[in-house]
Coordinates of C-alpha atoms in Angstrom, one line a residue:
M26 CA -5.4 3.4 23.0
R27 CA -4.9 -0.3 22.6
V28 CA -1.3 -1.2 21.7
M29 CA -1.4 -2.7 18.2
D30 CA 1.0 -5.3 16.9
L31 CA 2.6 -3.8 13.8
A32 CA 3.3 -7.3 12.5
G33 CA -0.4 -7.5 11.9
A34 CA -0.3 -4.4 9.8
E35 CA 2.6 -5.7 7.8
S36 CA 0.9 -9.0 7.3
S37 CA -2.3 -7.5 6.1
L38 CA -0.5 -5.2 3.6
H39 CA 1.3 -8.3 2.3
E40 CA -2.0 -10.1 1.9
R41 CA -3.2 -7.1 -0.1
F42 CA -0.1 -7.5 -2.4
E43 CA -1.0 -11.2 -2.8
L44 CA -4.4 -10.2 -4.1
A45 CA -2.9 -7.5 -6.4
C46 CA -0.3 -9.9 -7.9
A47 CA -2.8 -12.6 -8.4
A48 CA -5.1 -10.1 -10.2
A49 CA -2.3 -9.0 -12.5
T50 CA -1.4 -12.5 -13.4
T51 CA -5.1 -13.4 -14.1
A52 CA -5.5 -10.3 -16.2
G53 CA -2.5 -11.4 -18.3
L54 CA -0.3 -8.3 -17.7
P55 CA 3.2 -8.6 -19.2
G56 CA 5.8 -10.0 -16.8
T57 CA 5.7 -12.2 -13.8
F58 CA 4.1 -11.4 -10.4
G59 CA 4.6 -13.1 -7.2
T60 CA 4.8 -12.9 -3.4
A61 CA 6.5 -15.1 -0.8
K62 CA 6.9 -15.5 2.9
V63 CA 10.3 -16.5 4.2
R64 CA 9.8 -16.9 7.9
G65 CA 9.6 -13.3 9.1
L66 CA 10.3 -11.7 5.8
R67 CA 7.6 -10.7 3.3
V68 CA 8.6 -10.5 -0.4
V69 CA 6.9 -8.9 -3.4
M70 CA 8.4 -9.5 -6.8
T71 CA 7.7 -8.7 -10.5
T72 CA 9.6 -8.6 -13.7
A73 CA 7.1 -6.2 -15.3
V74 CA 8.7 -3.2 -16.8
G75 CA 7.4 0.0 -15.2
L76 CA 6.3 -1.7 -12.0
G77 CA 9.7 -2.2 -10.4
F78 CA 8.6 0.0 -7.4
L79 CA 6.6 -3.1 -6.3
N80 CA 9.7 -5.2 -5.7
S81 CA 10.3 -5.2 -2.0
I82 CA 11.3 -7.1 1.1
T83 CA 9.7 -6.0 4.3
V84 CA 9.7 -6.8 8.0
L85 CA 13.4 -7.0 8.3
D86 CA 14.6 -6.8 11.9
E87 CA 17.2 -8.4 14.2
S88 CA 15.3 -11.8 14.1
S89 CA 15.2 -12.1 10.3
T90 CA 18.7 -10.9 9.2
A91 CA 19.9 -14.5 8.6
D92 CA 17.2 -14.9 5.9
L93 CA 18.0 -11.7 3.9
S94 CA 21.1 -12.8 2.0
P95 CA 19.5 -16.2 0.9
V96 CA 16.4 -14.4 -0.3
L97 CA 18.4 -11.8 -2.2
D98 CA 20.5 -14.6 -3.8
H99 CA 17.4 -16.4 -4.9
L100 CA 15.8 -13.3 -6.4
R101 CA 19.0 -12.6 -8.4
A102 CA 19.3 -16.2 -9.5
T103 CA 15.8 -16.3 -10.8
G104 CA 16.3 -13.1 -12.8
M105 CA 14.3 -10.7 -10.6
P106 CA 15.2 -7.0 -10.9
P107 CA 16.9 -5.2 -7.9
T108 CA 14.7 -5.2 -4.8
C109 CA 14.1 -2.5 -2.2
V110 CA 14.4 -3.5 1.4
V111 CA 12.0 -1.7 3.7
T112 CA 12.7 -1.6 7.5
G113 CA 11.2 0.0 10.5
S114 CA 13.4 1.1 13.4
V115 CA 16.4 -1.1 13.2
A116 CA 19.3 -2.0 15.4
P117 CA 22.8 -0.8 14.3
E118 CA 23.8 -4.3 13.3
V119 CA 20.9 -4.5 10.8
S120 CA 22.0 -1.2 9.3
R121 CA 25.5 -2.5 9.0
L122 CA 24.3 -5.7 7.3
L123 CA 22.4 -3.7 4.7
A124 CA 25.4 -1.4 4.1
S125 CA 27.7 -4.5 3.7
L126 CA 25.3 -5.8 1.0
G127 CA 25.5 -2.6 -0.9
F128 CA 22.2 -1.0 0.2
V129 CA 21.8 2.7 0.8
A130 CA 19.0 4.4 2.8
T131 CA 17.0 6.3 0.1
G132 CA 13.9 7.6 1.7
L133 CA 10.9 6.9 3.9
R134 CA 7.9 4.6 3.3
P135 CA 5.6 5.4 6.2
L136 CA 3.1 2.9 7.6
A137 CA 0.0 4.3 9.3
V138 CA -2.1 2.4 11.8
L139 CA -5.4 3.2 13.6
D140 CA -7.2 1.5 16.5
L141 CA -10.8 1.3 15.2
S142 CA -12.2 0.5 18.7
A143 CA -11.0 3.8 20.1
D144 CA -13.7 6.1 18.8
D145 CA -16.9 6.0 16.8
V146 CA -16.2 7.1 13.2
A147 CA -18.8 9.3 11.5
L148 CA -19.9 8.0 8.1
T149 CA -20.3 11.5 6.6
T150 CA -19.6 15.0 7.7
S151 CA -19.7 17.1 4.5
R152 CA -21.8 18.0 1.5
L153 CA -20.2 15.2 -0.4
T154 CA -21.8 11.8 -0.5
V155 CA -20.1 8.4 -0.6
T156 CA -21.5 5.2 -2.0
E157 CA -20.1 1.7 -2.2
V158 CA -19.7 0.1 -5.6
V159 CA -22.2 -2.7 -6.2
S160 CA -23.0 -3.1 -9.8
A161 CA -20.8 -3.7 -12.8
A162 CA -21.6 -0.2 -14.1
E163 CA -20.6 1.3 -10.8
R164 CA -17.3 -0.7 -10.8
A165 CA -16.6 0.7 -14.3
T166 CA -17.1 4.3 -13.1
F167 CA -15.0 3.6 -10.0
L168 CA -12.1 2.3 -12.1
D169 CA -12.3 5.2 -14.5
V170 CA -12.3 7.8 -11.7
L171 CA -9.5 6.0 -9.8
T172 CA -7.2 5.8 -12.7
A173 CA -8.0 9.3 -14.0
G174 CA -7.1 10.6 -10.5
Y175 CA -3.8 8.7 -10.5
A176 CA -2.9 10.0 -13.9
A177 CA -0.2 7.3 -14.0
S178 CA 1.5 5.5 -16.9
E179 CA -0.4 3.0 -19.0
T180 CA 1.5 0.2 -17.3
V181 CA 0.5 1.4 -13.8
E182 CA -3.0 2.0 -14.9
R183 CA -3.4 -1.6 -16.1
F184 CA -2.1 -2.9 -12.8
V185 CA -4.4 -0.7 -10.8
R186 CA -7.4 -1.7 -12.9
A187 CA -6.6 -5.4 -12.5
E188 CA -6.2 -5.1 -8.8
H189 CA -9.3 -3.1 -8.2
S190 CA -11.5 -5.2 -10.4
M191 CA -11.4 -8.0 -7.9
G192 CA -14.4 -8.7 -5.8
A193 CA -12.3 -8.9 -2.6
I194 CA -11.4 -5.2 -3.1
R195 CA -14.4 -3.0 -2.0
G196 CA -14.7 0.2 -4.0
F197 CA -16.2 3.5 -3.0
L198 CA -17.1 6.6 -5.0
A199 CA -17.4 10.2 -3.7
W200 CA -20.0 12.3 -5.3
D201 CA -20.6 16.1 -5.6
G202 CA -24.3 16.0 -6.5
S203 CA -24.5 13.6 -9.4
T204 CA -20.8 14.0 -10.4
P205 CA -18.3 11.4 -9.3
V206 CA -15.2 13.3 -7.9
G207 CA -13.1 10.7 -6.2
A208 CA -12.6 7.0 -5.6
A209 CA -11.0 4.8 -2.9
A210 CA -10.9 1.1 -1.9
L211 CA -10.4 -1.2 1.1
S212 CA -9.8 -4.9 1.7
I213 CA -10.4 -6.7 5.0
H214 CA -7.9 -9.2 6.3
G215 CA -9.0 -10.7 9.6
E216 CA -9.2 -7.9 12.2
W217 CA -7.3 -5.6 9.9
V218 CA -8.5 -3.4 7.1
V219 CA -6.1 -2.1 4.4
L220 CA -7.1 1.3 3.0
G221 CA -5.4 1.1 -0.4
G222 CA -6.3 2.8 -3.7
A223 CA -7.5 6.4 -3.4
A224 CA -7.6 9.3 -5.9
T225 CA -9.4 12.5 -6.6
L226 CA -10.1 14.0 -10.0
T227 CA -7.7 16.9 -10.6
Q228 CA -10.4 19.6 -10.8
H229 CA -11.9 18.6 -7.4
R230 CA -8.7 18.4 -5.4
G231 CA -8.6 20.5 -2.2
A232 CA -12.3 20.0 -1.5
G233 CA -11.9 17.4 1.2
V234 CA -12.8 14.5 -1.1
Q235 CA -10.1 12.1 0.2
A236 CA -10.8 13.0 3.9
E237 CA -14.5 12.1 3.3
L238 CA -13.7 8.9 1.6
L239 CA -11.3 8.0 4.4
R240 CA -13.9 8.7 7.1
Y241 CA -16.5 6.7 5.3
R242 CA -14.3 3.7 4.8
L243 CA -13.3 3.7 8.4
G244 CA -16.9 3.6 9.4
V245 CA -17.6 0.7 7.0
A246 CA -14.6 -1.2 8.3
A247 CA -15.6 -0.8 11.9
A248 CA -19.2 -1.9 11.1
A249 CA -17.7 -5.0 9.4
G250 CA -15.9 -5.9 12.6
A251 CA -12.4 -4.8 11.7
R252 CA -10.5 -3.7 14.8
C253 CA -7.5 -2.0 13.2
A254 CA -6.8 -0.1 10.0
T255 CA -3.6 0.4 8.1
A256 CA -2.5 2.4 5.1
T257 CA 0.7 3.6 3.4
A258 CA 1.3 7.0 1.9
A259 CA 4.2 9.0 0.6
A260 CA 6.0 10.9 3.3
N261 CA 4.7 14.5 3.8
S262 CA 2.0 14.0 1.1
P263 CA -1.6 15.2 1.4
S264 CA -2.6 11.6 1.8
A265 CA -0.3 11.2 4.8
R266 CA -1.6 14.4 6.3
N267 CA -5.2 13.2 5.9
L268 CA -4.3 10.0 7.8
V269 CA -2.8 11.9 10.6
R270 CA -5.8 14.2 10.9
A271 CA -8.0 11.1 11.0
G272 CA -6.1 9.9 14.1
F273 CA -3.7 7.4 12.5
R274 CA -0.3 6.9 14.1
V275 CA 2.5 7.0 11.5
V276 CA 5.4 4.7 11.9
E277 CA 8.4 5.7 9.8
R278 CA 10.0 2.9 7.7
T279 CA 13.1 3.4 5.7
A280 CA 13.6 2.2 2.1
W281 CA 17.0 0.8 1.4
T282 CA 18.1 0.5 -2.3
R283 CA 21.0 -1.4 -3.8
F284 CA 22.3 0.4 -6.9
L285 CA 24.1 -1.4 -9.7
P286 CA 27.9 -0.6 -10.0
S287 CA 27.3 1.5 -13.1
D288 CA 24.7 3.6 -11.3
P289 CA 26.1 7.2 -11.0
R290 CA 24.5 7.4 -7.5
T291 CA 27.0 5.0 -6.2
S292 CA 30.1 6.9 -7.4

């Protein structure tokens, strides 16, 4: 398998966040949304209540430690909420720096990558069919299925709808006969494709819907000329297992959170 530059995956994910934040701003969602690149670091920031999980700094390693404190100081000075720092495998001095700044390792945020040139990807292998969203009516159905599958809060639903209403985000629907049962999306960033946004209606879970949507999107991406694919998923989740079964290599990244002094988790 071709050795892939993980910086390319991180960069494409950040570009996807740029699209999402721009969409949220255009849609008039409450709060501010923004992204920034500070040399090696990638920053996502929002003041929107209920979307604090978006606030993050990624690609922290030995070469970018000098930039971390100034970025954190700037975010604090501009009134941004606490930010999560996400790292890959780090040297001891990076861990010590984070600890000195009050950060605690609080979980994993895996990054999955796949070399699309390694194997041919079948477009369909099950009784389900997958179609790409083209018309406005199909986009409306796609958004309804996607948000129903997420079953998230109203705030998250509005953000998801804004992001996936953009033309740069390609949407796909999985069908069982004439019934839409799942939805998923992708965006292409140079030679990388980001597989983001995927959900199955509750009553159709366990039927291989997401596996089929994943296979189909990989075929579409390869046909479009993408050479690498990346995605994120919660550790040990069904989505993560689907990625592994599809041949993705999972790179474990650690989330570091800085709690406020009054937070009982720091006592």
